[in-house]
Coordinates of C-alpha atoms and ligand atoms in Angstrom, one line a residue:
X1 CA 0.0 0.0 0.1
X2 CA 1.2 3.5 -0.7
X3 CA -0.9 6.6 0.1
X4 CA -4.0 4.8 0.2
X5 CA -3.5 2.7 -3.2
X6 CA -2.9 -0.8 -3.2
X7 CA -0.3 -2.7 -5.5
X8 CA 0.6 -6.3 -5.9
X9 CA 3.8 -7.7 -7.3
X10 CA 4.9 -11.3 -7.5
X11 CA 7.2 -12.0 -4.5
X12 CA 9.8 -13.4 -6.7
X13 CA 12.5 -11.1 -8.3
X14 CA 12.9 -12.0 -12.0
X15 CA 16.6 -11.7 -11.5
X16 CA 17.4 -14.6 -9.3
X17 CA 14.2 -15.0 -7.2
X18 CA 14.9 -12.7 -4.2
X19 CA 11.8 -12.1 -2.0
X20 CA 10.7 -8.5 -3.1
X21 CA 8.5 -8.2 0.0
X22 CA 11.7 -8.1 2.0
X23 CA 13.0 -5.3 -0.1
X24 CA 13.0 -1.6 0.8
X25 CA 10.4 0.7 -0.7
X26 CA 12.1 3.9 -1.9
X27 CA 11.4 6.5 -4.4
X28 CA 12.6 7.4 -8.1
X29 CA 15.9 9.3 -8.3
X30 CA 16.6 11.0 -11.6
X31 CA 19.6 12.9 -12.7
X32 CA 20.3 15.1 -15.7
X33 CA 24.0 15.4 -14.8
X34 CA 26.6 15.1 -11.9
X35 CA 25.4 16.8 -8.8
X36 CA 21.8 17.2 -10.0
X37 CA 19.2 14.9 -8.9
X38 CA 15.4 14.9 -8.5
X39 CA 13.7 12.5 -5.9
X40 CA 10.0 11.7 -6.7
X41 CA 7.3 9.0 -6.3
X42 CA 8.3 8.3 -2.7
X43 CA 7.5 4.5 -1.9
X44 CA 6.7 3.5 -5.6
X45 CA 10.0 1.6 -6.0
X46 CA 10.8 -1.6 -4.5
X47 CA 14.5 -2.7 -4.1
X48 CA 15.3 -6.4 -4.2
X49 CA 17.2 -7.2 -1.1
X50 CA 19.5 -9.7 -2.9
X51 CA 21.2 -7.6 -5.6
X52 CA 19.4 -4.2 -5.4
X53 CA 17.4 -4.3 -8.7
X54 CA 14.6 -1.8 -8.5
X55 CA 11.0 -2.2 -9.8
X56 CA 8.2 0.1 -10.1
X57 CA 5.4 -1.1 -7.8
X58 CA 2.8 0.2 -10.1
X59 CA 3.8 -1.9 -13.0
X60 CA 6.5 -4.2 -12.2
X61 CA 9.1 -2.6 -14.6
X62 CA 12.6 -3.0 -13.9
X63 CA 14.9 0.1 -13.7
X64 CA 17.8 -1.9 -14.5
X65 CA 16.5 -3.5 -17.7
X66 CA 13.2 -1.8 -18.4
X67 CA 12.8 -3.4 -21.9
X68 CA 12.8 -7.0 -21.0
X69 CA 12.6 -7.5 -17.3
X70 CA 9.8 -7.0 -14.9
X71 CA 8.3 -8.4 -11.8
X72 CA 4.8 -9.8 -12.4
X73 CA 2.1 -7.2 -11.5
X74 CA -1.3 -8.1 -10.5
X75 CA -4.5 -6.0 -10.8
X76 CA -5.9 -5.0 -7.3
X77 CA -9.1 -3.4 -6.2
X78 CA -10.6 -2.8 -2.8
X79 CA -14.0 -4.0 -2.5
X80 CA -16.4 -4.5 0.5
X81 CA -16.4 -8.1 1.6
X82 CA -20.2 -8.5 1.1
X83 CA -19.8 -7.8 -2.5
X84 CA -17.1 -10.5 -3.0
X85 CA -18.7 -13.3 -1.0
X86 CA -22.3 -13.9 -1.0
X87 CA -22.5 -17.3 0.6
X88 CA -25.4 -19.6 0.5
X89 CA -25.9 -19.5 4.1
X90 CA -28.4 -17.1 6.1
X91 CA -28.2 -16.7 9.8
X92 CA -31.1 -17.8 11.7
X93 CA -32.9 -15.1 13.5
X94 CA -35.0 -15.0 16.6
X95 CA -37.2 -12.5 18.3
X96 CA -35.5 -11.1 21.5
X97 CA -36.9 -8.9 24.3
X98 CA -36.0 -8.0 27.7
X99 CA -38.5 -8.4 30.4
X100 CA -37.4 -7.1 33.9
X101 CA -34.0 -8.9 34.4
X102 CA -34.7 -11.5 31.7
X103 CA -33.7 -11.9 28.2
X104 CA -36.5 -13.5 26.3
X105 CA -36.0 -15.4 23.1
X106 CA -38.8 -16.5 21.2
X107 CA -38.2 -19.9 19.3
X108 CA -40.5 -20.9 16.5
X109 CA -42.7 -24.0 16.6
Ligands
FES1 S1 17.6 -11.6 -7.0 FE1 16.8 -9.7 -7.1 S2 18.2 -8.5 -7.9 FE2 19.1 -10.5 -7.8

């Protein structure tokens, strides 16, 4: 998760299989020359803990080899649980009332 957005990458680095979930999340550093740099997209780059290859958490694109290497990215959406699972089971309900110090449950039949 990054700033309220969710992303999912395969937890296997395409280089040698390092666990990306154990990598450090960082941002994008770009430079147009020595001594000049720009830091952007904080938290959107994941660095593999094994050899340091970096991947865009939005797309899985590698920053070491962007044309042919990428971590597998999965589509993510956030939905209320009730819209995902509507089971065949319905909870049985009973009429309940309180009479003085007693809780009264009315069972059918
Ligand atoms: S295994 Fe990830 S950079 Fe080598």
